[in-house]
mmCIF file of C-alpha atoms in Angstrom:
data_model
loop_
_atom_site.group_PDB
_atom_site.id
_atom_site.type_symbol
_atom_site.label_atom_id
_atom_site.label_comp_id
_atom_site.label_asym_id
_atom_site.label_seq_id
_atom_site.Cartn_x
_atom_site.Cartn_y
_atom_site.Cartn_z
ATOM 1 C CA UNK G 617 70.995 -6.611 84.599
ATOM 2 C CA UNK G 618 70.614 -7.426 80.662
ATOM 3 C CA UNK G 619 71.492 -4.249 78.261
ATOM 4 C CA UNK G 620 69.235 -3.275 75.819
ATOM 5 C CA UNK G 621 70.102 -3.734 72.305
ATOM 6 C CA UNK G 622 71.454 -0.872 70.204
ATOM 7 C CA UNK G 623 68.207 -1.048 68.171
ATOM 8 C CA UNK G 624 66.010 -0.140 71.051
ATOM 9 C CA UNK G 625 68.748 2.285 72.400
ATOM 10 C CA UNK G 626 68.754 4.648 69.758
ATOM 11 C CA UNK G 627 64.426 3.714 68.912
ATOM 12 C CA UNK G 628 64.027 5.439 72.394
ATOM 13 C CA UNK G 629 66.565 8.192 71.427
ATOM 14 C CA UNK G 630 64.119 8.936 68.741
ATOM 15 C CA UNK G 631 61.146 8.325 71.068
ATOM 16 C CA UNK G 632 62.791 10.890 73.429
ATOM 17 C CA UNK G 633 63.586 13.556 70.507
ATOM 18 C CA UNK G 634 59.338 13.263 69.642
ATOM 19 C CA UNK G 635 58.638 14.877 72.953
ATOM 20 C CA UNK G 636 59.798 17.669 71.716
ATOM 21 C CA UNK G 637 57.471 17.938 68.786
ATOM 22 C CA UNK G 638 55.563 21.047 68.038
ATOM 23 C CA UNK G 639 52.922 19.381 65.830
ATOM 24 C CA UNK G 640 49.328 18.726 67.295
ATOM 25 C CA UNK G 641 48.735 16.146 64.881
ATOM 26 C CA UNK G 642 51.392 13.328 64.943
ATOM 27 C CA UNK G 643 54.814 13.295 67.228
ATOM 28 C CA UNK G 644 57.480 11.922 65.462
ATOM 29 C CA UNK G 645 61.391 11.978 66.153
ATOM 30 C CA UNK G 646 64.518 10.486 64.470
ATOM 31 C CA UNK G 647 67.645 9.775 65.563
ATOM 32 C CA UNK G 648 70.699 9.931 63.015
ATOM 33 C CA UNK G 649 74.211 7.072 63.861
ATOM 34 C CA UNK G 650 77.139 6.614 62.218
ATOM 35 C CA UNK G 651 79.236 3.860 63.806
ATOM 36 C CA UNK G 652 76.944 3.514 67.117
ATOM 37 C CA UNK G 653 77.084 6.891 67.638
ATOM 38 C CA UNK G 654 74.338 9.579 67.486
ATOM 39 C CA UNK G 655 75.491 12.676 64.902
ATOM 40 C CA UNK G 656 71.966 14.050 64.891
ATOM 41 C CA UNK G 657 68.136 14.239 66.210
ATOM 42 C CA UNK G 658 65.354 15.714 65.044
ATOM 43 C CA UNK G 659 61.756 16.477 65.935
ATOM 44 C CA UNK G 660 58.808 17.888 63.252
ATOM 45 C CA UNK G 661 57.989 21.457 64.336
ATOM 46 C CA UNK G 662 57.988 24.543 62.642
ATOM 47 C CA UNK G 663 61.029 26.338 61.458
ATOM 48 C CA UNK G 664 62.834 28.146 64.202
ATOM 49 C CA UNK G 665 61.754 31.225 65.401
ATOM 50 C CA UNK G 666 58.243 30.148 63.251
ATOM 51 C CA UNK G 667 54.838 29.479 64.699
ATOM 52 C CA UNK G 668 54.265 26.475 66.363
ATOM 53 C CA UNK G 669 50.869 24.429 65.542
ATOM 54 C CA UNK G 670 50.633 23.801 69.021
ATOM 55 C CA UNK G 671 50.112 27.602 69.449
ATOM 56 C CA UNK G 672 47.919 28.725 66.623
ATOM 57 C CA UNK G 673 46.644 24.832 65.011
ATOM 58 C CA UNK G 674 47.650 23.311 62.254
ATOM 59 C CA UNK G 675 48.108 25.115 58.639
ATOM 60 C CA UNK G 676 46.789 22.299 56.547
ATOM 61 C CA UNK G 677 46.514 21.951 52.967
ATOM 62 C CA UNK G 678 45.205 18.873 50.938
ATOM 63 C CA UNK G 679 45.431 16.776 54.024
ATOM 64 C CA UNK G 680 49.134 18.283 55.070
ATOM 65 C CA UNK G 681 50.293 20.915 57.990
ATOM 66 C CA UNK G 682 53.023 22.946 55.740
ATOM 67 C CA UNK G 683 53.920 24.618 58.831
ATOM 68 C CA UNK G 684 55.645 21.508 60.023
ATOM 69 C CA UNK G 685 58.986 19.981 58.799
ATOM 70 C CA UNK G 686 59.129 16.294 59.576
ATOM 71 C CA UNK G 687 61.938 15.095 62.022
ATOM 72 C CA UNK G 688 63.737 13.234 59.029
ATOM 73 C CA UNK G 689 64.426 16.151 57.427
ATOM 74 C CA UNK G 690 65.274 18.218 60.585
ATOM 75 C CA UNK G 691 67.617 15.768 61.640
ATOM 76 C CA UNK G 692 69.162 15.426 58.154
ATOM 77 C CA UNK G 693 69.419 19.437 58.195
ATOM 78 C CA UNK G 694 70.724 19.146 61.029
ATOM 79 C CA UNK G 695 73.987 17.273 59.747
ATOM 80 C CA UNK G 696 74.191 20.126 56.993
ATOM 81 C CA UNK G 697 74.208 23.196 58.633
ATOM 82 C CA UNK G 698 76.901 21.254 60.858
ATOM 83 C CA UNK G 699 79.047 19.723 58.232
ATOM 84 C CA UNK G 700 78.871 15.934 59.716
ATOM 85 C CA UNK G 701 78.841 13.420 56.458
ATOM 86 C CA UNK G 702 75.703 11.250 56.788
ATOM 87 C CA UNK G 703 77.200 8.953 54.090
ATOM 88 C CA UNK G 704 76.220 5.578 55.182
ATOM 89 C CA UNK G 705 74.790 6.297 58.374
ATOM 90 C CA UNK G 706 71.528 5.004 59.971
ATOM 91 C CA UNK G 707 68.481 6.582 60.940
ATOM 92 C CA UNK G 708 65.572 5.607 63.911
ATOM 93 C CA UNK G 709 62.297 6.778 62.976
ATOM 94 C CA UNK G 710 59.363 6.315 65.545
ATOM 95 C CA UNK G 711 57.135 5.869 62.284
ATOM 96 C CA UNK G 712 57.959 4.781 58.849
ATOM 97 C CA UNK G 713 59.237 8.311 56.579
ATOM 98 C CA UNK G 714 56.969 9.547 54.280
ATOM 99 C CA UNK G 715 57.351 9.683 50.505
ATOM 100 C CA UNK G 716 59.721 13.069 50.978
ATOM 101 C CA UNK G 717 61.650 12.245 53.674
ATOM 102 C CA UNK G 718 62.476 8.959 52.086
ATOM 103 C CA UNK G 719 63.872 10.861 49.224
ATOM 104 C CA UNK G 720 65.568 12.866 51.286
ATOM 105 C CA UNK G 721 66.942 9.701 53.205
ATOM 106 C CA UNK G 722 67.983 8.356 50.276
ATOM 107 C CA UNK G 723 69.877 11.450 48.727
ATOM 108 C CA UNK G 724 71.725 11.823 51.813
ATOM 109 C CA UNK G 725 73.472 8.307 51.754
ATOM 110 C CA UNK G 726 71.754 6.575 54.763
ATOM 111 C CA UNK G 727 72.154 3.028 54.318
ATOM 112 C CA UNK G 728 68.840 2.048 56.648
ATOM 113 C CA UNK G 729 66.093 3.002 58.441
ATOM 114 C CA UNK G 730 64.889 1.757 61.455
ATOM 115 C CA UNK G 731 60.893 2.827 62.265
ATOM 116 C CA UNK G 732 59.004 1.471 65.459
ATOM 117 C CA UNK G 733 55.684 2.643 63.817
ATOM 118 C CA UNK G 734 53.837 2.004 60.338
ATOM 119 C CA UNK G 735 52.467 4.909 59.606
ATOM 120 C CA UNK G 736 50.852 5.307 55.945
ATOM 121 C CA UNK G 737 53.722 3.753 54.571
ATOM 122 C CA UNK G 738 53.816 4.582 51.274
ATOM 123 C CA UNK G 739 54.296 2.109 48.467
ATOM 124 C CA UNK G 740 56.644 4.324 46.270
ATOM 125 C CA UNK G 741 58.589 4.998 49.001
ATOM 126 C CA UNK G 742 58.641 1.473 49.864
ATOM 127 C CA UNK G 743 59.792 0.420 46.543
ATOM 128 C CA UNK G 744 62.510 3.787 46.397
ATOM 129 C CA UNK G 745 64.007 2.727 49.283
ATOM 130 C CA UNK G 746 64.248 -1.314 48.128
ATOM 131 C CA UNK G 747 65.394 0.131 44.703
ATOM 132 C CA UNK G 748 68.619 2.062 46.766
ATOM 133 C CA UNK G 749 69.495 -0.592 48.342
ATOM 134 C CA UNK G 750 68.421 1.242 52.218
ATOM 135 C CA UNK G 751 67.351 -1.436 54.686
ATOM 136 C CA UNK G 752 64.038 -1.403 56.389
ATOM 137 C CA UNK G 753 63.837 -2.675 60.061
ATOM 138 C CA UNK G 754 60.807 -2.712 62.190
ATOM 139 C CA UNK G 755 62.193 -2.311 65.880
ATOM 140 C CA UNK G 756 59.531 -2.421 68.463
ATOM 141 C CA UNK G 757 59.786 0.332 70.846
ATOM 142 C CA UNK G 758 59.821 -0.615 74.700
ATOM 143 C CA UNK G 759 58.688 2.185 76.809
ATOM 144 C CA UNK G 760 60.348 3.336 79.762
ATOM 145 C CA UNK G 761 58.629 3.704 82.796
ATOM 146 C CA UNK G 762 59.237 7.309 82.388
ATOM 147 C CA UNK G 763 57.649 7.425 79.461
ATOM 148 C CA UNK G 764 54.821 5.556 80.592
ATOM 149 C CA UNK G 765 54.457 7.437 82.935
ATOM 150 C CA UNK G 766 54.340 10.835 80.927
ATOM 151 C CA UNK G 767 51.901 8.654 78.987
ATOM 152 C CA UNK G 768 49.583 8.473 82.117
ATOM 153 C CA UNK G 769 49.681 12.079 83.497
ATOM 154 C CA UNK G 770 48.804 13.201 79.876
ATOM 155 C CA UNK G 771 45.520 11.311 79.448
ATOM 156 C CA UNK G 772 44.702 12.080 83.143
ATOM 157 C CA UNK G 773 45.432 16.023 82.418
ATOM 158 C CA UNK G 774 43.401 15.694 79.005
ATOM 159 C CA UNK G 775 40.541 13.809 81.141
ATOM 160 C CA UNK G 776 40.908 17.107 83.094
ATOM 161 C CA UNK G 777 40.029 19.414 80.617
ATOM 162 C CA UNK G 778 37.413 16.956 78.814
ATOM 163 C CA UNK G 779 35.331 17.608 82.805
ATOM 164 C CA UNK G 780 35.776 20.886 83.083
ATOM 165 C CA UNK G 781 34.560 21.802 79.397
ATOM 166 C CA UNK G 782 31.328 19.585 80.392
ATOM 167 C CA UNK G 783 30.758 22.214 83.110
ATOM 168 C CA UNK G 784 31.809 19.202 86.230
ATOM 169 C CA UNK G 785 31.465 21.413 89.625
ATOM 170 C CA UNK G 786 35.144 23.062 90.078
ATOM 171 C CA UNK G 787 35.351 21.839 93.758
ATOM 172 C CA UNK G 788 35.326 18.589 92.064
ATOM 173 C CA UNK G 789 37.324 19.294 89.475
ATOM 174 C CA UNK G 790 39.925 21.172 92.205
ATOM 175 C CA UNK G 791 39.822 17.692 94.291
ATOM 176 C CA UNK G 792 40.190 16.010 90.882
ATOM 177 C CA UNK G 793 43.286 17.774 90.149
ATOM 178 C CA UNK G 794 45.123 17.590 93.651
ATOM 179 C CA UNK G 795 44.469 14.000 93.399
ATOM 180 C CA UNK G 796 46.215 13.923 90.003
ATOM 181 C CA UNK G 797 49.158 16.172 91.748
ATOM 182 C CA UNK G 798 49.736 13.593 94.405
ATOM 183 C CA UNK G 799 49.501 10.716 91.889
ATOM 184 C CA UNK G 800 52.538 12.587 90.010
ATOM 185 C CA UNK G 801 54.239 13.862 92.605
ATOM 186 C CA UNK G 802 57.713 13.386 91.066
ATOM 187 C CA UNK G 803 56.687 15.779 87.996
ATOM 188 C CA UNK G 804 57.513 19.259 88.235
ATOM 189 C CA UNK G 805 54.831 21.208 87.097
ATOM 190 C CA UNK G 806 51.670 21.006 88.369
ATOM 191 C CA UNK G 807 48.575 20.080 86.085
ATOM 192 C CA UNK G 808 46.664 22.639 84.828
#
């Protein structure tokens, strides 16, 4: 059996840490190492104890949820509130940091980011993070079969809900949905 590399260990960390995301609109997680070690995850989300746009929507202004606090900077507050240096450490990013969170990055001493996703990368930030001296990596993330899996039973429980909103008969819907439970039978919950 061939180990995966370090890389893609800590890129699925991070891919892990984004199923925890609150936001509605884009799930994103990062992953914080220091010497091959992880010192701390985040996920975006609201701010504890807050509302979470999965509950209520999004609170967006000129294009932004400000509800939300992006996983680079929870992960990053993270190592604050806990005392743990982040002084030349490395961060995993499922998608490239925005302009914020690469200043952010930046002021807290991580030497590079690794991102498995372009996602409105921003010049500025681009050219702040080239100017610092912070490495850019592009790591392509490998799923696990887990995760493919989650990936499956949430399209078929959003196919679901897509039938039973165009009025589909529920007896169909009901075989529909034992079907799915029997497909998954290794999940937990039962679909909805």
């Amino acid at each position: 059996m061939k180990r995966i590399s370090w890389n893609h260990y800590f890129m699925a960390q991070s891919h892990l840490l984004k199923s925890r995301s609150t936001c509605e609109r884009l799930a994103v997680g990062a992953v914080i190492v220091r010497d091959k070690r992880m010192i701390a995850g985040g996920y975006n989300g609201s701010v504890s104890g807050g509302i979470h746009c999965i509950d209520e929507g999004c609170y967006v202004v000129d294009g932004h949820c400000v509800r939300t606090i992006h996983a680079e900077m929870n992960a990053i507050i993270q190592c604050a509130k806990f005392g743990v240096a982040t002084e030349g450490a490395e961060i995993y990013v499922t998608h490239f940091p925005c302009l914020h969170c690469t200043k952010a990055i930046i002021q807290a001493g991580i030497k590079a980011v690794y991102y498995s996703e372009d996602y409105r990368n921003d010049p500025y930030a681009v050219a702040m993070l080239d100017e610092a001296g912070v490495r850019k990596v592009k790591v392509e993330h490998q799923p696990s079969d887990q995760e493919k899996l989650n990936e499956t039973e949430s399209f078929v429980e959003e196919l679901l809900q897509k039938l039973e909103k165009n009025n589909t008969a529920p007896d169909e819907i009901d075989e529909l949905k034992a079907q799915a439970e029997q497909l998954f039978h290794n999940n937990q919950q039962p679909i909805k």
